[in-house]
Amino acid sequence: MLGLHGRDLTLFLVVTALVVFAPVILNPFPIGSSLAQFNAGYPDLMQRFVIYGIFAIGFNILFGLTGYLSFGHAAFLGLGSYAAVWMFKLLSMNVIPALILSTVVAGLFALVIGFISLRRSGIYFSILTLAFAQMMYALAYSVLTPITNGETGLQLALDDPRILDGGERPTSLPVTDLFGLEMRETTVLHMGSWEFTIGAGYYFAGILMLIAFYLSIRIFRSPFGMMLRAVKSNQNRMNYTGLNTRPYTLAAFVISGMYAGLAGGLLAAMDPLAGAERMQWTASGEVVLMTILGGAGTLLGPVLGAGLIKYFENIFSKINDGVLHAWFGAVPDGMEDVLVTVFHPFVGKGWHLTLGLMFMAVVIFLPGGLVEGGTRIGRLFRRRGRNAGGAEAEAAAKHPAE
Amino acid sequence: MSRHFTRRGVLRTGAVAAGGLALPTYLRAQESGYTNAPQGDTVVLGFNVPQTGAYADEGADELRAFELAVEHLNGEGDGGMLNTFSNKNLDGTGILGKRVEYVTGDTQTKSDIARASAQSMIQRDGAIMISGGSSSGPAVAVQALCQEAGVIFMAGLTHSNDTTGKDKKANGFRHFFNAYMSGAALGPVLTQAYGEGRRAYHLTADYTWGWTQQASIEAAMGSIGNWEMVENVLTPVGAGDFSSYIAPVLNSGADILVLNHYGGDMVNSLTQAVQFGLRDRQVNGHDFQIVVPLYSELMAAGAGEAIKGVYGSMNWNWQLQDAGSQAFTRSFGEKFGFPPSNAAHTCYVQTLLYADAVARAGTFNPCGVVEALEGRDTPGSLEGIDSESNTGFLFDGLGNGQTLYRAADHQCFKDVLVMKGAEAPTSAYDTLEIVEVTPTAQVWYEPDNPMFEGGDLGECNPGA
């Protein structure tokens, strides 16, 4: 099916199922229970999961296959967002033209930046990409304010032209749509004390993520992907055989730049605002973390890593002392205060700390990322009984960390 | 593996799942006609402040104020400003009889993250109102989000003219003062203190807030004190080291340095300017002076000795002697052990004003709240200001004297404080002293003032 075979097909079907049922899977706790704090099944966060998934999948095509560590990929994310918002302002609130332009613009910039940066490899390449990204961030933040609206971020306004939408001035800000289907359209399903939110925007982004994931599988399995792997394992040897590797690495750079542009465009399509922070070096570092946390060079890893980091950023940062007191309300007062004091540094504003500890643990004990963890668990089960392994773990086992 | 997926199996599972999901479907929003109508006997407010990054100190103080406001609304503690507020709708039984609960989030002082955080409060936690923020960028971004989502935004600390100027929104309200008001209040005081015809050199944070403040100060000093601007140099945000920007000031022929910086940048640039010996110099026959148009207690504490005798402006200060300020300072001090900052004050007041507006409107519907905060039923106007736009919701007893929430742009008009670094502070908390309470009439402007034009409130959006 679709040119996929065996375990690739299984992996793709598993990811598809995860995307389709995410609103249910991510909301396992009933509304009103004290664990509802951990529910992540609301549209904005689910959209972020899949969009940053696209970003990380694209980054993995460059970093995972060729080993070139770009430290400036957020620049393409930001470019995509700016391009998309400008399309919303000038042309139409339909997301299709916006996404096309954001992908193309990011691709063009990736071509130029990649052409220059790829003349060096290793740390010098990383520094070059970082320098370009910081330059673009500084430009967007202040110098180019007429185009980017600086610190405040580029937003829609009531008197934007929107040529294709008729151009008349609306009374409230228009919303992004796909041929009439509003991206923010949601339906809430009530099942007992559970609530599941089904959002149009999420499923649109989810489908694009599946397409991006499918393309990534095809690239990984193609001769082109093999060539990129060869670049990673020994570029000198390739050069000695008379093969020019630069077109291949440049192609990988542009492809991953376009993925980032698409992700940036989607972010703007879900929430029409483009801010310069999206291009800052911290954002570039984040996608590196996502990929390494999940497992660089694996198919599923980047998506898992993206999900985990966004989960921490949005869920753990919301746990304040009040929530902690509610959890430990049952234990005696003295104990309660002790427990709250112990947990306090790790939640709320301390979410960075928890994430950092976890990142260290993964890098030290699971150098291949979460996917390696899945593989190990899978192996454990297989030793006990041949059919006991979970589908996901088996799928992960297919692609051991590199 | 693929042999496990038979077509029949997939179809059957899918049909069962779809049937199960579709059974109890209905839209929650349609019941009430607006987003996040409170269910049961509680109402959820969202407090979105920077907990990490450059403005984390301000954010932490804002959170304390929100916590205190919620306590008072729920009838715990000593009631604070509820006792001095001119409106008596709030009696400590929550809002409209519903107990107030709140969720918090970290904006990281980034527009993007602030929006994501606010979005999760709205979509997941069911927040009906979002408040907070320590910087204008995130404030403007979150205000726009609340407009789209159909909830109320009560801005925290945001000083840029744009928040209630070109980026104003019907669902958004600002109690804090703005850069124009700072200029109007500082103009006469600075002219009196330093004389007319001075030559000013501006160092300006290179983003929206810095520019609007620079323009406001330049215009005010030009027209009131006949000051001349020598040069305006834009500095990157978070530069850390400003010595390369301060050295050129020495030979520029300027005799005043205006620092349009905030937070850590202001602490660094002011400290370095003083270390360069700028204030010991004589230029054009004048003593060289430094001005910091926007002050905060936390910055003053950071700058230490350097701040002595330096003029600036503030929205509110705990040293004010009116009953409202004293009641708030007392309950804040008793709970946390130190006096509140002006960021804390504006957040506390905004929460109370929201609760009062809901009580007067009799509904949580954002459009009802907007009408109440615009004072449509009982329009009031400030005394002594002859203007058509002088109409809105008038209140008193919240620390700034008589205050008008102007209907035309959702900006509060009230007295502005001109402050000066104290020469002999007695504790870590009175490093600033009040020089003058500038009356509202002097900082008044029309909604179509060129510094604020280009925006449009639009219509209130109840969402759903």
Tab-separated table of N, CA, C and O in Angstrom, chain A residues 81-94 98 146-149 153-165 167 173-174 176 272, chain B residues 167:
chain	number	residue	atom	x	y	z
A	81	SER	N	5.881	31.599	8.886
A	81	SER	CA	4.785	32.281	9.576
A	81	SER	C	4.543	33.663	8.988
A	81	SER	O	3.406	34.050	8.727
A	82	TYR	N	5.646	34.410	8.792
A	82	TYR	CA	5.467	35.753	8.232
A	82	TYR	C	4.830	35.687	6.843
A	82	TYR	O	3.914	36.456	6.526
A	83	ALA	N	5.319	34.754	6.025
A	83	ALA	CA	4.770	34.634	4.670
A	83	ALA	C	3.276	34.322	4.738
A	83	ALA	O	2.463	34.915	4.020
A	84	ALA	N	2.907	33.408	5.627
A	84	ALA	CA	1.507	33.008	5.718
A	84	ALA	C	0.629	34.177	6.176
A	84	ALA	O	-0.430	34.445	5.595
A	85	VAL	N	1.082	34.899	7.208
A	85	VAL	CA	0.251	36.002	7.705
A	85	VAL	C	0.106	37.082	6.631
A	85	VAL	O	-0.974	37.654	6.461
A	86	TRP	N	1.182	37.326	5.880
A	86	TRP	CA	1.049	38.318	4.805
A	86	TRP	C	0.052	37.871	3.757
A	86	TRP	O	-0.706	38.681	3.209
A	87	MET	N	0.003	36.579	3.484
A	87	MET	CA	-0.997	36.099	2.531
A	87	MET	C	-2.403	36.310	3.080
A	87	MET	O	-3.315	36.687	2.355
A	88	PHE	N	-2.578	36.045	4.392
A	88	PHE	CA	-3.897	36.274	4.996
A	88	PHE	C	-4.275	37.741	4.886
A	88	PHE	O	-5.427	38.095	4.655
A	89	LYS	N	-3.292	38.610	5.060
A	89	LYS	CA	-3.588	40.042	5.041
A	89	LYS	C	-3.897	40.533	3.636
A	89	LYS	O	-4.816	41.318	3.425
A	90	LEU	N	-3.110	40.056	2.663
A	90	LEU	CA	-3.216	40.628	1.329
A	90	LEU	C	-4.185	39.885	0.432
A	90	LEU	O	-4.920	40.492	-0.335
A	91	LEU	N	-4.189	38.550	0.538
A	91	LEU	CA	-4.889	37.790	-0.488
A	91	LEU	C	-6.203	37.217	0.000
A	91	LEU	O	-7.280	37.589	-0.469
A	92	SER	N	-6.129	36.293	0.936
A	92	SER	CA	-7.342	35.570	1.308
A	92	SER	C	-7.125	34.877	2.639
A	92	SER	O	-6.002	34.541	2.997
A	93	MET	N	-8.209	34.641	3.348
A	93	MET	CA	-8.096	33.934	4.621
A	93	MET	C	-8.016	32.433	4.410
A	93	MET	O	-7.899	31.667	5.357
A	94	ASN	N	-8.126	31.988	3.152
A	94	ASN	CA	-7.958	30.571	2.880
A	94	ASN	C	-6.515	30.167	3.168
A	94	ASN	O	-5.580	30.888	2.838
A	98	ALA	N	-1.602	30.545	1.586
A	98	ALA	CA	-0.657	30.908	2.637
A	98	ALA	C	0.370	29.795	2.842
A	98	ALA	O	1.570	30.053	2.936
A	146	PRO	N	8.462	47.564	9.715
A	146	PRO	CA	7.327	47.816	8.818
A	146	PRO	C	6.758	46.530	8.210
A	146	PRO	O	5.573	46.445	7.913
A	147	ILE	N	7.614	45.519	8.022
A	147	ILE	CA	7.150	44.264	7.436
A	147	ILE	C	6.731	43.268	8.513
A	147	ILE	O	5.764	42.535	8.352
A	148	THR	N	7.440	43.249	9.621
A	148	THR	CA	7.220	42.199	10.616
A	148	THR	C	6.475	42.676	11.850
A	148	THR	O	6.108	41.866	12.691
A	149	ASN	N	6.279	43.985	11.988
A	149	ASN	CA	5.646	44.562	13.171
A	149	ASN	C	6.430	44.260	14.442
A	149	ASN	O	5.873	44.224	15.532
A	153	GLY	N	4.700	41.493	16.912
A	153	GLY	CA	4.310	40.396	16.033
A	153	GLY	C	3.320	40.856	14.977
A	153	GLY	O	2.518	41.765	15.197
A	154	LEU	N	3.418	40.227	13.820
A	154	LEU	CA	2.552	40.583	12.694
A	154	LEU	C	1.160	40.012	12.929
A	154	LEU	O	0.998	38.833	13.217
A	155	GLN	N	0.161	40.885	12.833
A	155	GLN	CA	-1.209	40.438	13.097
A	155	GLN	C	-2.144	40.880	11.999
A	155	GLN	O	-1.824	41.759	11.216
A	156	LEU	N	-3.330	40.295	11.990
A	156	LEU	CA	-4.364	40.731	11.059
A	156	LEU	C	-4.945	42.047	11.554
A	156	LEU	O	-4.915	42.347	12.726
A	157	ALA	N	-5.465	42.834	10.614
A	157	ALA	CA	-6.160	44.053	10.998
A	157	ALA	C	-7.472	44.116	10.231
A	157	ALA	O	-7.643	43.449	9.218
A	158	LEU	N	-8.389	44.919	10.741
A	158	LEU	CA	-9.709	44.979	10.103
A	158	LEU	C	-9.620	45.513	8.686
A	158	LEU	O	-10.369	45.115	7.800
A	159	ASP	N	-8.680	46.470	8.454
A	159	ASP	CA	-8.655	47.106	7.134
A	159	ASP	C	-7.601	46.511	6.202
A	159	ASP	O	-7.129	47.180	5.297
A	160	ASP	N	-7.236	45.252	6.418
A	160	ASP	CA	-6.369	44.578	5.451
A	160	ASP	C	-7.099	44.441	4.117
A	160	ASP	O	-8.317	44.310	4.098
A	161	PRO	N	-6.357	44.443	3.006
A	161	PRO	CA	-7.044	44.384	1.700
A	161	PRO	C	-7.771	43.059	1.421
A	161	PRO	O	-8.920	43.054	0.998
A	162	ARG	N	-7.121	41.913	1.662
A	162	ARG	CA	-7.724	40.593	1.400
A	162	ARG	C	-8.443	40.552	0.063
A	162	ARG	O	-9.669	40.363	-0.010
A	163	ILE	N	-7.669	40.700	-1.018
A	163	ILE	CA	-8.222	40.910	-2.344
A	163	ILE	C	-9.221	39.828	-2.752
A	163	ILE	O	-10.330	40.112	-3.202
A	164	LEU	N	-8.870	38.553	-2.548
A	164	LEU	CA	-9.730	37.473	-3.028
A	164	LEU	C	-11.000	37.329	-2.193
A	164	LEU	O	-11.972	36.737	-2.639
A	165	ASP	N	-11.008	37.853	-0.972
A	165	ASP	CA	-12.181	37.695	-0.117
A	165	ASP	C	-13.201	38.812	-0.309
A	165	ASP	O	-14.093	39.001	0.505
A	167	GLY	N	-12.725	42.024	-0.177
A	167	GLY	CA	-12.135	43.297	0.200
A	167	GLY	C	-13.011	44.191	1.050
A	167	GLY	O	-12.571	45.243	1.466
A	173	LEU	N	-12.477	40.573	13.344
A	173	LEU	CA	-11.366	39.985	12.600
A	173	LEU	C	-11.803	38.680	11.942
A	173	LEU	O	-12.438	37.841	12.578
A	174	PRO	N	-11.453	38.489	10.672
A	174	PRO	CA	-11.822	37.234	9.999
A	174	PRO	C	-10.982	36.082	10.546
A	174	PRO	O	-9.944	36.293	11.153
A	176	THR	N	-9.166	32.157	9.813
A	176	THR	CA	-8.618	31.366	8.719
A	176	THR	C	-9.546	30.206	8.418
A	176	THR	O	-10.201	29.660	9.304
A	272	PRO	N	-3.358	33.259	13.556
A	272	PRO	CA	-2.712	34.184	12.617
A	272	PRO	C	-1.888	35.266	13.305
A	272	PRO	O	-2.280	36.420	13.369
B	167	ASP	N	-3.496	49.160	18.294
B	167	ASP	CA	-3.826	47.742	18.473
B	167	ASP	C	-4.978	47.516	19.444
B	167	ASP	O	-5.132	46.436	19.990
